[in-house]
PDB file of C-alpha atoms in Angstrom:
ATOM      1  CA  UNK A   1     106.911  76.464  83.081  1.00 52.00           C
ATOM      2  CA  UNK A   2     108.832  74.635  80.329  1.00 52.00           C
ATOM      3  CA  UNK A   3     105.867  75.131  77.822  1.00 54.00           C
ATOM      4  CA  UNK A   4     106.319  78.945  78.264  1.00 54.00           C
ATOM      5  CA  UNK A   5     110.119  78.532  77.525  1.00 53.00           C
ATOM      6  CA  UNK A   6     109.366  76.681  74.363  1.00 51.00           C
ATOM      7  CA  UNK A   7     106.887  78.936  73.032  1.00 52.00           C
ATOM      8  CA  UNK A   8     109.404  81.670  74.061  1.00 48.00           C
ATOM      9  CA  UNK A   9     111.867  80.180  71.684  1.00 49.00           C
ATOM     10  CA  UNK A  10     109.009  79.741  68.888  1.00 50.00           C
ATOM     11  CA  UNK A  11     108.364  83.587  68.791  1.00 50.00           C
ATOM     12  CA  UNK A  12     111.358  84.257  67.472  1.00 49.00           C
ATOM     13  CA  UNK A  13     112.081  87.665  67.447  1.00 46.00           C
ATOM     14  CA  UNK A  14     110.493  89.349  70.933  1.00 54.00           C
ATOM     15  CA  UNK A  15     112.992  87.140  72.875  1.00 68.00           C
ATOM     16  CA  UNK A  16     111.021  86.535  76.173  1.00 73.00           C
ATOM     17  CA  UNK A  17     113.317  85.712  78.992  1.00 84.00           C
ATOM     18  CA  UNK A  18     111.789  84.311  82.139  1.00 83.00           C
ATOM     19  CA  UNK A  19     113.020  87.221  84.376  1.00 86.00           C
ATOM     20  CA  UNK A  20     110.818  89.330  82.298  1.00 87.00           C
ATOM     21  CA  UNK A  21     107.757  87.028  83.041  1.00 86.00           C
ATOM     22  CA  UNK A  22     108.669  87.469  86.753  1.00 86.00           C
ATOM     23  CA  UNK A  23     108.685  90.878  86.570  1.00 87.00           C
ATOM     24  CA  UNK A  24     105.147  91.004  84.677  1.00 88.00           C
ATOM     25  CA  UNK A  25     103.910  88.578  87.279  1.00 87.00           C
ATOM     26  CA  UNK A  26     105.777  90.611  90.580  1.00 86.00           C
ATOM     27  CA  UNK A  27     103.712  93.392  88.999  1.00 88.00           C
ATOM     28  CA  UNK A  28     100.439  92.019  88.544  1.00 88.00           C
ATOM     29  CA  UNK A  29     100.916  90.601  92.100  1.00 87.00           C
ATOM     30  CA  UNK A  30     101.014  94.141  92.944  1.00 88.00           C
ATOM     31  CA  UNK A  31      97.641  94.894  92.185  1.00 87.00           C
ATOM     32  CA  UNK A  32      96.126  92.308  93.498  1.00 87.00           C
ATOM     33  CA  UNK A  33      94.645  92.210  96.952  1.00 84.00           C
ATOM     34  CA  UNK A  34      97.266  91.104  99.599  1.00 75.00           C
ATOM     35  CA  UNK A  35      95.045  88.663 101.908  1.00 65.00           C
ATOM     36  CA  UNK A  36      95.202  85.836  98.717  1.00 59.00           C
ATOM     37  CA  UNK A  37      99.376  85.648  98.635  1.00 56.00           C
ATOM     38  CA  UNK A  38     101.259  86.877 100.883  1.00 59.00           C
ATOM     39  CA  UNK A  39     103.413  89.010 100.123  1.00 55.00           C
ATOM     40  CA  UNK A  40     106.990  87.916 101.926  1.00 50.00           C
ATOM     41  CA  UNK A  41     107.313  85.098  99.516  1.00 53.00           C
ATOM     42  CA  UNK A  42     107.609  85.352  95.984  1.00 61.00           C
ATOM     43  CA  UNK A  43     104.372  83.327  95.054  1.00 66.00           C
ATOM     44  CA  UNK A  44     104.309  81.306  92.102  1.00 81.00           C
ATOM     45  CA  UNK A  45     102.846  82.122  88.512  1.00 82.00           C
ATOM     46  CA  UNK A  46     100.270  80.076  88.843  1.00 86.00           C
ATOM     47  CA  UNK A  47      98.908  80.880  92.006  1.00 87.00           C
ATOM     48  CA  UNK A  48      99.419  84.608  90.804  1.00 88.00           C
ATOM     49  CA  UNK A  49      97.447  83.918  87.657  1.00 89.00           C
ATOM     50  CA  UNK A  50      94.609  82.118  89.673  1.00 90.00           C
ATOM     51  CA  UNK A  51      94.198  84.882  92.074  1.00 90.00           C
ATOM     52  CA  UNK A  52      93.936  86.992  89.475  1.00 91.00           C
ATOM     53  CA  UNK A  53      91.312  85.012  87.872  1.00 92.00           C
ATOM     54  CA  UNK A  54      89.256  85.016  90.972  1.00 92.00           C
ATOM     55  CA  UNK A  55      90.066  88.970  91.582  1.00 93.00           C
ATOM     56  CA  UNK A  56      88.524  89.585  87.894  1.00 93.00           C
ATOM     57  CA  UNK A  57      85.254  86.807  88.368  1.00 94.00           C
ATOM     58  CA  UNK A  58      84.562  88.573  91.858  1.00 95.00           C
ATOM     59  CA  UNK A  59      84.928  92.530  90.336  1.00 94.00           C
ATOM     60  CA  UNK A  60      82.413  91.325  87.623  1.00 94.00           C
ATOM     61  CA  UNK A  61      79.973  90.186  90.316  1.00 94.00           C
ATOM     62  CA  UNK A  62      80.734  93.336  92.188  1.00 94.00           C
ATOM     63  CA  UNK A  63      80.022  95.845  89.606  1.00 93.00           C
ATOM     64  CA  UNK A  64      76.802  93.410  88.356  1.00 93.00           C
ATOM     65  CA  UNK A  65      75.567  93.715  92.007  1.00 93.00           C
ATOM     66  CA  UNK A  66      76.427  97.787  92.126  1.00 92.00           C
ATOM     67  CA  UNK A  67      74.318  98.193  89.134  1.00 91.00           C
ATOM     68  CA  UNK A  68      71.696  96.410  90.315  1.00 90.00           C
ATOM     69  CA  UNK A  69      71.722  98.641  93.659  1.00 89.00           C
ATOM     70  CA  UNK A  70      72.293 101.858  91.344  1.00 84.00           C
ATOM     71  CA  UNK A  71      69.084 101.208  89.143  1.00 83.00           C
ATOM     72  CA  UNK A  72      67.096 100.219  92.641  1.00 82.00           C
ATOM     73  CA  UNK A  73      68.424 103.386  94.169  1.00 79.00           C
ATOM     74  CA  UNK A  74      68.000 105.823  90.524  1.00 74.00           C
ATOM     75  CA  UNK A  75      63.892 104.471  90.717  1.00 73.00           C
ATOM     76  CA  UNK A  76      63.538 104.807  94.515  1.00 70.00           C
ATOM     77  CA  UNK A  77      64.756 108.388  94.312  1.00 65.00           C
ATOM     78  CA  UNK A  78      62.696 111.680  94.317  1.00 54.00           C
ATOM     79  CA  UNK A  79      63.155 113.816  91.139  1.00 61.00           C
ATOM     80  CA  UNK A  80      64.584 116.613  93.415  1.00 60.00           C
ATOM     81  CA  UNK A  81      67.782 114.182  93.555  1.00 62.00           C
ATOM     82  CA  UNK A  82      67.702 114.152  89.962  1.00 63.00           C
ATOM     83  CA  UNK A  83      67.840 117.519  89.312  1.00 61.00           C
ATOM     84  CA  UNK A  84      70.127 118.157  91.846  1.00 62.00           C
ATOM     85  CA  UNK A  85      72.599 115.956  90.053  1.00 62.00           C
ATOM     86  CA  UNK A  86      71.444 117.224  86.809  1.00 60.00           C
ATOM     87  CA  UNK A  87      72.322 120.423  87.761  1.00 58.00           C
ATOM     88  CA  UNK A  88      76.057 119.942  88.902  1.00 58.00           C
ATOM     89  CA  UNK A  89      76.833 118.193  85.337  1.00 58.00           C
ATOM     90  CA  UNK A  90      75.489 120.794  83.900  1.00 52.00           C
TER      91      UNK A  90
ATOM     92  CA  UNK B   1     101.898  93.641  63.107  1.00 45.00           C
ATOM     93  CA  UNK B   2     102.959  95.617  65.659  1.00 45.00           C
ATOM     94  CA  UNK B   3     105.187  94.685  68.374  1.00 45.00           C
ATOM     95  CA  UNK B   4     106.595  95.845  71.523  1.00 44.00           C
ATOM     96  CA  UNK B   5     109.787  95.475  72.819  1.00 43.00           C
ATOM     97  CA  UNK B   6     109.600  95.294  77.080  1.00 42.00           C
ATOM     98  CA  UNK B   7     111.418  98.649  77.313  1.00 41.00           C
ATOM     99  CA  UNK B   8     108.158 100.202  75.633  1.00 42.00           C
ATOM    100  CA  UNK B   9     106.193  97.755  78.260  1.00 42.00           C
ATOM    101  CA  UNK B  10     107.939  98.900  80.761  1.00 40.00           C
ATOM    102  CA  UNK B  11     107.542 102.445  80.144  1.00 40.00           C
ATOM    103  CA  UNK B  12     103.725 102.457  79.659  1.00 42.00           C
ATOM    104  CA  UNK B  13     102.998 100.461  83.190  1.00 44.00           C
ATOM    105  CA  UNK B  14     104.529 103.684  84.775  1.00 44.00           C
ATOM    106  CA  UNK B  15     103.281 106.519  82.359  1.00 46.00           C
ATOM    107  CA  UNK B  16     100.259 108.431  83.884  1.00 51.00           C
ATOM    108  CA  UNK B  17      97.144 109.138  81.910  1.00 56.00           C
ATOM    109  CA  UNK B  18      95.804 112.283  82.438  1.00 52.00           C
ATOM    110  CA  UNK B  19      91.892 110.964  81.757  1.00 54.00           C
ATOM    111  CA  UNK B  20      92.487 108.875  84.327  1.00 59.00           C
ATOM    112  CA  UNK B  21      92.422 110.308  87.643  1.00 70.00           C
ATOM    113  CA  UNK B  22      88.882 109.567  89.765  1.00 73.00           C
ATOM    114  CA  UNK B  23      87.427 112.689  89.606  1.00 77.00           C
ATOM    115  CA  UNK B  24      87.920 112.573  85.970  1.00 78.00           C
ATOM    116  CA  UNK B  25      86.322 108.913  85.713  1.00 80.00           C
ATOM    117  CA  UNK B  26      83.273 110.080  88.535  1.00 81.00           C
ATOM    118  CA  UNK B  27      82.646 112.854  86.606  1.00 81.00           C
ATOM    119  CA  UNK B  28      82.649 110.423  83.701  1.00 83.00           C
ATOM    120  CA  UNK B  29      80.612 108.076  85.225  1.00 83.00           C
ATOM    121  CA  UNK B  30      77.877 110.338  86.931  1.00 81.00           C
ATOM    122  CA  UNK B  31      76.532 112.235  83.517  1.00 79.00           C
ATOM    123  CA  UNK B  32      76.451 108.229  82.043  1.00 80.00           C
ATOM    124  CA  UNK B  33      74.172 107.802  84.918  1.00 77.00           C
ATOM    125  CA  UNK B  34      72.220 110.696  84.143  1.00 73.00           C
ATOM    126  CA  UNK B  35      71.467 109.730  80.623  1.00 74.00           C
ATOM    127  CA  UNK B  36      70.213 106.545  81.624  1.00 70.00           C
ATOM    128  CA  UNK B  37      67.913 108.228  84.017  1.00 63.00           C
ATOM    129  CA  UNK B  38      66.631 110.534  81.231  1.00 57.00           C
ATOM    130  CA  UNK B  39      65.581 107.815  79.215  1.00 56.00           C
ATOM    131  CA  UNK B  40      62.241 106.781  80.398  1.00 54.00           C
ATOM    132  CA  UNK B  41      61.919 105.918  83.922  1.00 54.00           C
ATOM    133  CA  UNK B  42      58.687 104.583  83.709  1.00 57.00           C
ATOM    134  CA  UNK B  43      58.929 102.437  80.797  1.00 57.00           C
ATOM    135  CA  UNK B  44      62.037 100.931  81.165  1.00 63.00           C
ATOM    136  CA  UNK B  45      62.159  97.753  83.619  1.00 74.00           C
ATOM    137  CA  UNK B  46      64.487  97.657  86.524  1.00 71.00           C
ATOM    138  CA  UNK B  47      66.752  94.809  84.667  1.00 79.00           C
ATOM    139  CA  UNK B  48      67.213  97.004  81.559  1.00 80.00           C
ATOM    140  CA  UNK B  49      68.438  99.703  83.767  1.00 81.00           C
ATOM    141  CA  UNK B  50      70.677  97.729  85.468  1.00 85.00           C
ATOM    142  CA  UNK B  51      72.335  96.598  82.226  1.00 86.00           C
ATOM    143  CA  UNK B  52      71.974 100.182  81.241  1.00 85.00           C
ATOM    144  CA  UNK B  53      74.123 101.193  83.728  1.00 86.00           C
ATOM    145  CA  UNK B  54      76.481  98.608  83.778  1.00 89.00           C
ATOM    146  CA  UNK B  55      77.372  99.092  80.120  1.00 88.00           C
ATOM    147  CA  UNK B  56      77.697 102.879  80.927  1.00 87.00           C
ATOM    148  CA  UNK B  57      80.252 101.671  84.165  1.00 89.00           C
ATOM    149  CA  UNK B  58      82.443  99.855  81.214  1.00 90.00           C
ATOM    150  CA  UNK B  59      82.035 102.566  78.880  1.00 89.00           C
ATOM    151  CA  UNK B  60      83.142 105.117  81.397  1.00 88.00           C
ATOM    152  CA  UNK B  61      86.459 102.757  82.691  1.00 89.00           C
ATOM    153  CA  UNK B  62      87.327 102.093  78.990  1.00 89.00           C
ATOM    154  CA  UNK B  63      87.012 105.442  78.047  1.00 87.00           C
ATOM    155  CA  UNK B  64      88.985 106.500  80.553  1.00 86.00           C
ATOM    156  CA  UNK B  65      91.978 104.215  80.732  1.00 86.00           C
ATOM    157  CA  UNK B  66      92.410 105.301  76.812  1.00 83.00           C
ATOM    158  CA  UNK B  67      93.207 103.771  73.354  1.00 85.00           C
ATOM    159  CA  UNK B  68      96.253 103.107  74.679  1.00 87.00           C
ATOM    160  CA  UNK B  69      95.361  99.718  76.184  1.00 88.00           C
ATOM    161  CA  UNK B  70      94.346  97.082  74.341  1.00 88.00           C
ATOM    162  CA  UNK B  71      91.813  95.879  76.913  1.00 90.00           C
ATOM    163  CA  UNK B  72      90.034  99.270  76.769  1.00 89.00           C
ATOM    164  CA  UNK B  73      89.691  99.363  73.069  1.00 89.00           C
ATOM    165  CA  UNK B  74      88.139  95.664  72.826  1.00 89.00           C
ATOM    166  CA  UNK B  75      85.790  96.920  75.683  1.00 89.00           C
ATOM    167  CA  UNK B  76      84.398  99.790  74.076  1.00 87.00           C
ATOM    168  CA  UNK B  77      84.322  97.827  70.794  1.00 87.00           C
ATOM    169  CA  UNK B  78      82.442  95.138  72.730  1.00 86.00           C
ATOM    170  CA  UNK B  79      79.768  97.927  73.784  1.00 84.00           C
ATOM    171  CA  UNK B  80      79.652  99.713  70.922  1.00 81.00           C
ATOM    172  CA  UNK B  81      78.474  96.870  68.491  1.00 77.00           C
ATOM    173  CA  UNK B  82      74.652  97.415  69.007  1.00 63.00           C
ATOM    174  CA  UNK B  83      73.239  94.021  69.219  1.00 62.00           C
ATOM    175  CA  UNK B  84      70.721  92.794  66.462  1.00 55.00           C
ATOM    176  CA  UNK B  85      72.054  94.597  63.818  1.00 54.00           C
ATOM    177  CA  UNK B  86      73.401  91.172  63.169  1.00 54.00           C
ATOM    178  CA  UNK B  87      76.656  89.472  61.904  1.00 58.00           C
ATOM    179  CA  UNK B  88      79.233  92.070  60.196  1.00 57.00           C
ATOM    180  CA  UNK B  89      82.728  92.407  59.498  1.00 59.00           C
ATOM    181  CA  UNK B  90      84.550  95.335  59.642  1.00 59.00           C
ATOM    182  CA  UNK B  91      86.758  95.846  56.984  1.00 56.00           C
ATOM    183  CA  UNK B  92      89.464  97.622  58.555  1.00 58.00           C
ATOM    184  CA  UNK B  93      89.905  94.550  61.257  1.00 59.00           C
ATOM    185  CA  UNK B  94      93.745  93.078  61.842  1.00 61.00           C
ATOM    186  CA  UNK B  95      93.270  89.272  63.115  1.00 57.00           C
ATOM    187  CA  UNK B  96      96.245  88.930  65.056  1.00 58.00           C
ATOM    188  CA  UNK B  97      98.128  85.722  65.302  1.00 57.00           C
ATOM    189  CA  UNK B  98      96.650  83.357  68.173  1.00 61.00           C
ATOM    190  CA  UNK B  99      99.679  82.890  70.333  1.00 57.00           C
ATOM    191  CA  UNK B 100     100.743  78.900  70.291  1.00 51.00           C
ATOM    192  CA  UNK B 101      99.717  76.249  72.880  1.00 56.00           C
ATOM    193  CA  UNK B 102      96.584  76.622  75.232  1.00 66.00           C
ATOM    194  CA  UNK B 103      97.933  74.320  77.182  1.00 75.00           C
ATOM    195  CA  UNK B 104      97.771  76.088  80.701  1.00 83.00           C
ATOM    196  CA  UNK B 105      94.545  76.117  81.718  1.00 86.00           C
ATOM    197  CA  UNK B 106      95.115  79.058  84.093  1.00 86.00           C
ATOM    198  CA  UNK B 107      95.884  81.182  81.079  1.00 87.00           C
ATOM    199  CA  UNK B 108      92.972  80.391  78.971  1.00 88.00           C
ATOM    200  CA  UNK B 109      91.255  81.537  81.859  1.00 89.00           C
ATOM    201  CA  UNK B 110      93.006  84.733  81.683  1.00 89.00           C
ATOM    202  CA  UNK B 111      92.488  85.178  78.568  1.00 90.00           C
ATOM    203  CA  UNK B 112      88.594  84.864  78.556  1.00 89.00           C
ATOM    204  CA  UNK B 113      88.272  87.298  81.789  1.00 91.00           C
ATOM    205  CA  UNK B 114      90.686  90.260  80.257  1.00 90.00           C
ATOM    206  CA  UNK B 115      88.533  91.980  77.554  1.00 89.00           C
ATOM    207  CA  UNK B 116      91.074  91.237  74.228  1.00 87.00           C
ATOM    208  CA  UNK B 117      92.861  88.930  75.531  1.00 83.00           C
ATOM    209  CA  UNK B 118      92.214  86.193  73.140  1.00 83.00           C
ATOM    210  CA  UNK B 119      95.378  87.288  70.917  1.00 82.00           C
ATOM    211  CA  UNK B 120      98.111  88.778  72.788  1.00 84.00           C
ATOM    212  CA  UNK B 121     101.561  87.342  73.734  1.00 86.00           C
ATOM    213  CA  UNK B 122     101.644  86.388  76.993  1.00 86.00           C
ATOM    214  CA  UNK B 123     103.764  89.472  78.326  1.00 87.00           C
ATOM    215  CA  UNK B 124     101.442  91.902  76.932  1.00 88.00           C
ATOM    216  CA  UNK B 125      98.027  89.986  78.448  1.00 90.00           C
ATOM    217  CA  UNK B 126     100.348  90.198  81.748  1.00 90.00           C
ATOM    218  CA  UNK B 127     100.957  93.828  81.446  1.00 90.00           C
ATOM    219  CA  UNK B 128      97.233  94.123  79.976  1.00 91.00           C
ATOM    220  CA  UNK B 129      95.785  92.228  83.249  1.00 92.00           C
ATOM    221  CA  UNK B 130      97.475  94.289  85.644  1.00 92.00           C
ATOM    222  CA  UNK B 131      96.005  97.800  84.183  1.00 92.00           C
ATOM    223  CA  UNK B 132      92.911  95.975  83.970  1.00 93.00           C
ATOM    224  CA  UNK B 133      92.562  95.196  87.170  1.00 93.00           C
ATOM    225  CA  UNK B 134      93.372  98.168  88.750  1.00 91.00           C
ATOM    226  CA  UNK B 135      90.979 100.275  86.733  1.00 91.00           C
ATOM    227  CA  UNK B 136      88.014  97.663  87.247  1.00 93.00           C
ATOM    228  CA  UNK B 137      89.038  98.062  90.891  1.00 92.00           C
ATOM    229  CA  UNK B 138      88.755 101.662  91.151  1.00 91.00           C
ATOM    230  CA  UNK B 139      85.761 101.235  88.987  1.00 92.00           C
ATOM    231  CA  UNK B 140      83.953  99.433  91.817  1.00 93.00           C
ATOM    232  CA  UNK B 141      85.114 101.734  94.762  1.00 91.00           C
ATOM    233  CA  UNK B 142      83.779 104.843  92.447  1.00 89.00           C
ATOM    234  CA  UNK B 143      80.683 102.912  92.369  1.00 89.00           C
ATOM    235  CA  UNK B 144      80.672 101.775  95.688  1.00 90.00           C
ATOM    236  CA  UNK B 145      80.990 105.245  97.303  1.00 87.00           C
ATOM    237  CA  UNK B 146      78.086 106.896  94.508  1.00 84.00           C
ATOM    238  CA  UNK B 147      75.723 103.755  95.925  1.00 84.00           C
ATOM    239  CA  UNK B 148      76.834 104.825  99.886  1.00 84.00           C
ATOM    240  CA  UNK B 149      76.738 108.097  99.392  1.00 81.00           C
ATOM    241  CA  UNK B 150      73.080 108.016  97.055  1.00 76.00           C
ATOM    242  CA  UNK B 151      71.005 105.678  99.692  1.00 75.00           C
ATOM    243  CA  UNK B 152      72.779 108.034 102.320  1.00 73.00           C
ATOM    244  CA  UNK B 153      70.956 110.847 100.970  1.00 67.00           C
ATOM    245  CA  UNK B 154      67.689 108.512 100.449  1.00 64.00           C
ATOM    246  CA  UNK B 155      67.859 107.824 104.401  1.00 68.00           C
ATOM    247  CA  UNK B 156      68.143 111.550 104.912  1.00 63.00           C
ATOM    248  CA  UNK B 157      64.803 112.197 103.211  1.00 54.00           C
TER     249      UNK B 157
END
């Protein structure tokens, strides 16, 4: 935590005060799923920062694996489908 | 260089952006999907449609969050440099600073996962995260329900 006050200091002019990292961290803690911190306790910035790490890594995976499904499901499907869909852009 | 002060950050965590609401981003996302379709579906393989598609699911998020975040912009920069056209520099680029000290591990980590992350302060890749996440989020539900609903309608057949 100290190395974040010191570089705070360095910058000089965009005077970062801890309670402002808090408040970026309370609020990324928000977004993040509730079953890795719980949410009584104010959880650390580092275990905030790792959780979102692992969120990010896992979303990645997800959306790799959805696309994977999507192309599957695109080939497997008649061209009725296609049209269909084709026709409500449209 | 330009700078924020936290009031501004503050602000633009709240502020609502009007490209952004689902049906906007499905809508988005399901003509991306078309095009890729359209392109040859018998001489494409399965892994190039996959990528296909996945660039298109980035496209769509970045496009929708807006220029307004920085993670959006590096995204559809990312996408939009065509690979193999080899190494160029854009003229009108702005290096910004690297921030000092990559001493904590965890935020090196960060860094690398949020797209243009490498040179923010370390409020903004905060504030930057926490959009990111919650588009990529909604990003994977939208594609979650299209995938449920699509082999849904294959079972039906």
């Amino acid at each position: 935590m100290s190395s974040r006050r010191n570089r705070a200091r360095q910058s000089g002019s965009s005077r970062i005060t801890d309670e402002q990292i808090n408040d970026l961290v309370s609020k990324l803690q928000s977004v993040l799923p509730e079953a890795g911190i719980r949410r009584n306790d104010r959880a650390s910035a580092a275990k905030v920062l790792q959780e979102t790490c692992n969120y990010i890594r896992s979303l990645h995976r997800e959306v790799d694996d959805l696309s994977e499904r999507l192309s599957k499901l695109l080939e497997e499907s008649s061209s009725d489908q296609a049209a269909i869909i084709r026709s409500l852009l449209m | 260089m330009y700078r924020r002060s936290f009031k501004d950050t503050k602000s633009s965590l709240g502020s609502p952006n009007p490209n952004f609401s689902k049906p906007m981003v499905a809508l988005r996302f399901l003509r991306a999907l078309s095009l890729v379709r359209c392109s040859g579906p018998g001489a494409r393989s399965p892994s190039y449609r996959a990528r296909g598609i996945r660039r298109a699911a980035y496209a769509c998020m970045a496009a929708s969050a807006g220029p307004r975040r920085a993670w959006s912009r590096a995204l559809l920069r990312k996408i939009r440099r065509r690979p193999g056209r080899g190494l160029r520099r854009p003229r009108a680029v702005i290096r910004r600073r690297r921030p000092v000290g990559g001493g904590d591990p965890l935020e090196v980590a960060l860094r690398r996962l949020v797209p243009g992350g490498g040179c923010m302060e370390y409020c903004r890749l905060l504030e930057e995260a926490a959009d990111y996440v919650k588009c990529l989020a909604m990003q994977v539900r939208l594609m979650q329900t299209i995938v449920d609903s699509a082999s849904h309608v294959n079972s039906i057949d």
